[in-house]
Every structure is written in C-alpha cells, then in structure tokens.
Short mmCIF file of N, CA, C and O in Angstrom, two decimals:
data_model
loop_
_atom_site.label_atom_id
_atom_site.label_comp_id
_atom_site.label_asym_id
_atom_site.label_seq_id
_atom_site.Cartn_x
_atom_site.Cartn_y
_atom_site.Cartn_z
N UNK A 1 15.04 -42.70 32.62
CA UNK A 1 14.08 -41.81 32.01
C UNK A 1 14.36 -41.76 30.51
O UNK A 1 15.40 -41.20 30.15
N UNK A 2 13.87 -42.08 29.94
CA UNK A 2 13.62 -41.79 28.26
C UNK A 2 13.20 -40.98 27.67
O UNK A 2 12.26 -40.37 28.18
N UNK A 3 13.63 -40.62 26.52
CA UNK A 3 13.54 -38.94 25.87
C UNK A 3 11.83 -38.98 25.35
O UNK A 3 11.23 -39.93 24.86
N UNK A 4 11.43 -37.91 25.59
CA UNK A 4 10.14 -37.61 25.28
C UNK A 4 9.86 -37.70 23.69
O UNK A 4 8.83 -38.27 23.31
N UNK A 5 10.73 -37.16 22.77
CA UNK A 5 10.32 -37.10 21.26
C UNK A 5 10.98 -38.76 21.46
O UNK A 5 10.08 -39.32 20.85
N UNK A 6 11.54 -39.46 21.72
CA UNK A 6 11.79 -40.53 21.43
C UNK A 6 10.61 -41.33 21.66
O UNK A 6 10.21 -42.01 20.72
N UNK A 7 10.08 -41.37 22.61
CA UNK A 7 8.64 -41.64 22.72
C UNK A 7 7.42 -41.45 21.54
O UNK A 7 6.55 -42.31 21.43
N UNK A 8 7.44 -40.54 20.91
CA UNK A 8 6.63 -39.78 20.35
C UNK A 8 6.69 -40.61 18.40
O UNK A 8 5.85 -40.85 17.52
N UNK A 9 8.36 -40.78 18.59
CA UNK A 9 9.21 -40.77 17.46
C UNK A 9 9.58 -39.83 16.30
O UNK A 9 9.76 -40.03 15.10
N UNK A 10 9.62 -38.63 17.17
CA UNK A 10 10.04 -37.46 16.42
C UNK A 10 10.89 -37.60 15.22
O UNK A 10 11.85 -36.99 15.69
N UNK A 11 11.16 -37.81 14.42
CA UNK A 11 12.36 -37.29 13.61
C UNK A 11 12.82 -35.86 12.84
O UNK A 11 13.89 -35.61 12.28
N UNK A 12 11.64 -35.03 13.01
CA UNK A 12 12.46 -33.80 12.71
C UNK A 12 11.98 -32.76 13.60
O UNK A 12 10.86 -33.07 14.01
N UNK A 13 12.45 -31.48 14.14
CA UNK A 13 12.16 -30.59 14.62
C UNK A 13 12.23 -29.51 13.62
O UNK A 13 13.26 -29.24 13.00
N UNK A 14 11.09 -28.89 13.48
CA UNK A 14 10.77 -27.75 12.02
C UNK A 14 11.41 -26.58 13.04
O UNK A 14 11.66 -26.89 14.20
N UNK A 15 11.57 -25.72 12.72
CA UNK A 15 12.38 -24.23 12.74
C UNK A 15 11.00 -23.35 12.51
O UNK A 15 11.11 -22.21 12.97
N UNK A 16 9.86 -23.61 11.97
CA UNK A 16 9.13 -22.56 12.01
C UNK A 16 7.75 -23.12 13.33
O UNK A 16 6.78 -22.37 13.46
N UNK A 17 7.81 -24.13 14.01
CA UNK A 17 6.94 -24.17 15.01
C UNK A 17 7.52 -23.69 16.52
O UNK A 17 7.86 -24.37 17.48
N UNK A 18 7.49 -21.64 16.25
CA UNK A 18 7.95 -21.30 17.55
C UNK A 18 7.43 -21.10 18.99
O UNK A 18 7.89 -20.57 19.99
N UNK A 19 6.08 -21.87 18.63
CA UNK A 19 5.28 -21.86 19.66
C UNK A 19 5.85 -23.56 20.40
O UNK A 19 5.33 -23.80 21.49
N UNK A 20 6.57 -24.36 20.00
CA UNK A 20 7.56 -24.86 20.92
C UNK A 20 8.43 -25.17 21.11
O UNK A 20 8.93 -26.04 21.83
N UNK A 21 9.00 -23.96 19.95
CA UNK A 21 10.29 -23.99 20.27
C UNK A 21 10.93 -22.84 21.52
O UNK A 21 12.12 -22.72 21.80
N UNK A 22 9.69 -22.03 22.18
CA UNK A 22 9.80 -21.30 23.24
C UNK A 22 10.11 -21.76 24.52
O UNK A 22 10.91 -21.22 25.28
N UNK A 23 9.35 -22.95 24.79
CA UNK A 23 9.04 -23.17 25.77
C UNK A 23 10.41 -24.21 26.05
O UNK A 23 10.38 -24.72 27.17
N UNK A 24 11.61 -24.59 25.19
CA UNK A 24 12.63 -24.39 25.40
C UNK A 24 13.84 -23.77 25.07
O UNK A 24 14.81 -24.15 24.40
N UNK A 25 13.54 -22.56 25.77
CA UNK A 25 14.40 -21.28 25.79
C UNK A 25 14.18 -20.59 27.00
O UNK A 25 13.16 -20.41 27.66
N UNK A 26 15.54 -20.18 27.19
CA UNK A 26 15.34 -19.49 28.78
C UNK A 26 14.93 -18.27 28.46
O UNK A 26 14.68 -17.96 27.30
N UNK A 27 14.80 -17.28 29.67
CA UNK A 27 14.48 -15.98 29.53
C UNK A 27 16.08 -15.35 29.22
O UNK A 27 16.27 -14.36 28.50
N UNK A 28 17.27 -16.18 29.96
CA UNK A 28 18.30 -15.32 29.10
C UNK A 28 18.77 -15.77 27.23
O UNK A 28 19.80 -15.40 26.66
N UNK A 29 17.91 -16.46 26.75
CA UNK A 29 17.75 -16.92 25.62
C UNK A 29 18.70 -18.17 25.25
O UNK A 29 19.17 -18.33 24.12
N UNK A 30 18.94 -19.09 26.38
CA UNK A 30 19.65 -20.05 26.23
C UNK A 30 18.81 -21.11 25.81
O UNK A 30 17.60 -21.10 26.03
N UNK A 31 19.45 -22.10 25.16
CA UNK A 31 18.35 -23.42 24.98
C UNK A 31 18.60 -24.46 26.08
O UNK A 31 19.67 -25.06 26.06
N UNK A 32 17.53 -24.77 27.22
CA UNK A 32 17.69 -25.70 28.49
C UNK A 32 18.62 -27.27 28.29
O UNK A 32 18.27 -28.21 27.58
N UNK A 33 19.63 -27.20 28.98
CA UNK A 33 19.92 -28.37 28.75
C UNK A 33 18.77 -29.51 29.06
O UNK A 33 17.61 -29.28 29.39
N UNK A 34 19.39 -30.83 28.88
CA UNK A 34 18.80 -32.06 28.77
C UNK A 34 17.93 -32.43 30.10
O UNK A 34 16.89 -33.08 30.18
N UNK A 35 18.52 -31.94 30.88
CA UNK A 35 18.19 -32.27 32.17
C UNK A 35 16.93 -31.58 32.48
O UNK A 35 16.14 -32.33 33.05
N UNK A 36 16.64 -30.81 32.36
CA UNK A 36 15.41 -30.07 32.38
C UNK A 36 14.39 -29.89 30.80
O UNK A 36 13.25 -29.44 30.68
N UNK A 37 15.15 -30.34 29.96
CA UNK A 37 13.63 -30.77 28.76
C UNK A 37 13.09 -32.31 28.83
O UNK A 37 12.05 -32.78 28.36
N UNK A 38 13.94 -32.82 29.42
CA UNK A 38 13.64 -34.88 29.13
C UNK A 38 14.22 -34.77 27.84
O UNK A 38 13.74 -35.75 27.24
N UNK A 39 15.07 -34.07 26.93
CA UNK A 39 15.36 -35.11 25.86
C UNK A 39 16.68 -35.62 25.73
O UNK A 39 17.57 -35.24 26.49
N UNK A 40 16.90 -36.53 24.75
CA UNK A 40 17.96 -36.79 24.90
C UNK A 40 19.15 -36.08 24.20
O UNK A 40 18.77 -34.99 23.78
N UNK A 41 20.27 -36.30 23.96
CA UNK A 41 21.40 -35.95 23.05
C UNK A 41 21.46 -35.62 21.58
O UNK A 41 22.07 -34.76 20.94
N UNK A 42 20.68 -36.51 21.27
CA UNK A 42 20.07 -36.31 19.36
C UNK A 42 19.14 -35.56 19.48
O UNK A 42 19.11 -34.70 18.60
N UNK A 43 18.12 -35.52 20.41
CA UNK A 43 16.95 -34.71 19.64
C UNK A 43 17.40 -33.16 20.61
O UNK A 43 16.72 -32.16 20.35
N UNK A 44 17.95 -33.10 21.13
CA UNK A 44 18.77 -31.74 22.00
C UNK A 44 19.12 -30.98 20.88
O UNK A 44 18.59 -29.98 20.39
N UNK A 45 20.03 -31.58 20.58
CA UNK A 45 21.15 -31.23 19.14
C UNK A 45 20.07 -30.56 17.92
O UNK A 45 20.19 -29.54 17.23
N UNK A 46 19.02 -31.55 17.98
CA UNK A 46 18.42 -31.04 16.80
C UNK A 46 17.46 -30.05 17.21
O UNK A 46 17.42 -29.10 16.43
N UNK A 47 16.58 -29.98 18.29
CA UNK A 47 16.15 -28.93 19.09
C UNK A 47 17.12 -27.32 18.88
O UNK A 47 16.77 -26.25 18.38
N UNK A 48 18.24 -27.70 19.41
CA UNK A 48 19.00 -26.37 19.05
C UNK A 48 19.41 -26.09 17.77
O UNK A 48 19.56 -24.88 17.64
N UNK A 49 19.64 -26.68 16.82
CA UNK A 49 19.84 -26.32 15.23
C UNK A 49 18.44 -25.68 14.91
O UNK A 49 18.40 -24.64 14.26
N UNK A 50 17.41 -26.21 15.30
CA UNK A 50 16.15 -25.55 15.17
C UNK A 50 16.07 -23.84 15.56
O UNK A 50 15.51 -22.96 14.91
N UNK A 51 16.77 -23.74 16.75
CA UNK A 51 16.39 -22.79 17.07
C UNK A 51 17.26 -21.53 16.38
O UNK A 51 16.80 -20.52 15.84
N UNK A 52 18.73 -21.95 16.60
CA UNK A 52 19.61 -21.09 16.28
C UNK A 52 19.08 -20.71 14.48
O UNK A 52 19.32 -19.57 14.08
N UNK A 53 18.50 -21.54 13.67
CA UNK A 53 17.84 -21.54 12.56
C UNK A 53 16.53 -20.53 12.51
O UNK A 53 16.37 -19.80 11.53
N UNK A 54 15.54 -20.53 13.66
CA UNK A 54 14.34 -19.77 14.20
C UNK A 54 14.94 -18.38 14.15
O UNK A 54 14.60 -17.48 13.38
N UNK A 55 16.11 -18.30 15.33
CA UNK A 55 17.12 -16.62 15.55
C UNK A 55 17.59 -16.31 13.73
O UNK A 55 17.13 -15.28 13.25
N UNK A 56 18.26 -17.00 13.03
CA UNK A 56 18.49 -16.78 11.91
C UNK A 56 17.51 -16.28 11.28
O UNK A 56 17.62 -15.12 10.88
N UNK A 57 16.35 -17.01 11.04
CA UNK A 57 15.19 -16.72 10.37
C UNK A 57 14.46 -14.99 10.68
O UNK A 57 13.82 -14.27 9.91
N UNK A 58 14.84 -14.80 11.95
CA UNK A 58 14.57 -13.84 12.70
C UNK A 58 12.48 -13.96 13.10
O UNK A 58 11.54 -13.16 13.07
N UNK A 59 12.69 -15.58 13.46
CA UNK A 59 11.17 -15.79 13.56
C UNK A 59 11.44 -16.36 15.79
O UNK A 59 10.50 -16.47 16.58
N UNK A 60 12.10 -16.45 15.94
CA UNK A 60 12.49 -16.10 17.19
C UNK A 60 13.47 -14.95 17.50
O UNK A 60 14.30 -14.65 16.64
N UNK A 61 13.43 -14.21 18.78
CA UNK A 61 14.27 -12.89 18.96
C UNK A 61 15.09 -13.53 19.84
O UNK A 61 14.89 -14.39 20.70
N UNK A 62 16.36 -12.78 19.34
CA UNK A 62 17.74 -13.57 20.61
C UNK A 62 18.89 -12.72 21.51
O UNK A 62 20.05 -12.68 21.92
N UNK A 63 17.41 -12.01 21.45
CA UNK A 63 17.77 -10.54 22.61
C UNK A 63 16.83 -10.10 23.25
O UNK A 63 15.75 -10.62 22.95
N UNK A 64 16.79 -9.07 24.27
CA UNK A 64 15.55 -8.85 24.91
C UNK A 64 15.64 -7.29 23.84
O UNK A 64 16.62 -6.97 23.17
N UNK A 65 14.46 -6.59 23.93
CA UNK A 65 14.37 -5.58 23.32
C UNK A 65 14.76 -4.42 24.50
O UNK A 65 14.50 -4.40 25.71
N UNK A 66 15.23 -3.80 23.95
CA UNK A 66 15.44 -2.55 25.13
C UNK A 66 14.67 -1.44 24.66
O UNK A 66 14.52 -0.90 23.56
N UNK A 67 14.07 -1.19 26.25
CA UNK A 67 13.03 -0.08 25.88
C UNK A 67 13.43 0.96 26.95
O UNK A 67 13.58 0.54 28.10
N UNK A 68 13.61 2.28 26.68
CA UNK A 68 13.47 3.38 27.49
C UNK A 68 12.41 4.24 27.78
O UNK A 68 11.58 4.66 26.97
N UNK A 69 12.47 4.52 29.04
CA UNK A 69 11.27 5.58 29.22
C UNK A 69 11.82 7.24 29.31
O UNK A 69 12.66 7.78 30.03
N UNK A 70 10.94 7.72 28.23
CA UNK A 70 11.58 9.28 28.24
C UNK A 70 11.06 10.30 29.50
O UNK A 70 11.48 11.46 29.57
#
C-alpha cells in the first residue's frame, strides 16, 4: 500500500488547513498512527508538526472543553 500524499505528491502540509487536519486527530486528541491514515513515515512526521503547530497556533484545541451544568 502506498502513502496517499505520496500519490498526490504532497510536499508540504500547511498548519492553517484545519479542516484536514481534523480528520486526523482522535477524539482523545492524538494524531492516528500510519496504519489507519495510509501515510507514510515522512508525510506522518510532517502531518504531526502540522498539527502540534495548529495546537500552538491555538487554531486547533488540544483539550476537550469542560462544561458544567449548574
């Protein structure tokens, strides 16, 4: 199986497109390993610098919000 952006020929993953950079992220805010995105090792790597960059930016959240009911 061959990596999907390799296909594509990705070479960069931007930090401000968080509309996919969601869709790899878990609900406990992990980034999915390889095995479940199709990509490979390089574009993984750069996938997650993206993101942890997104949480920095504070243009992705890397917590759930806690809400109480009074």
């Amino acid at each position: 199986m061959s990596c999907l952006a390799c296909q594509q020929k990705v070479n960069h993953i931007d930090y401000k497109q968080t509309d996919i950079l969601r869709k790899y992220v878990s609900g406990q805010f992990k980034v999915f390993s390889s095995d479940r995105t199709g990509l490979c090792n390089r574009h993984l790597r750069m996938l997650a610098n993206a993101v942890k960059l997104a949480w920095y930016m504070a243009l992705l959240p890397y917590t759930k919000a806690l809400t109480r009911k009074m």
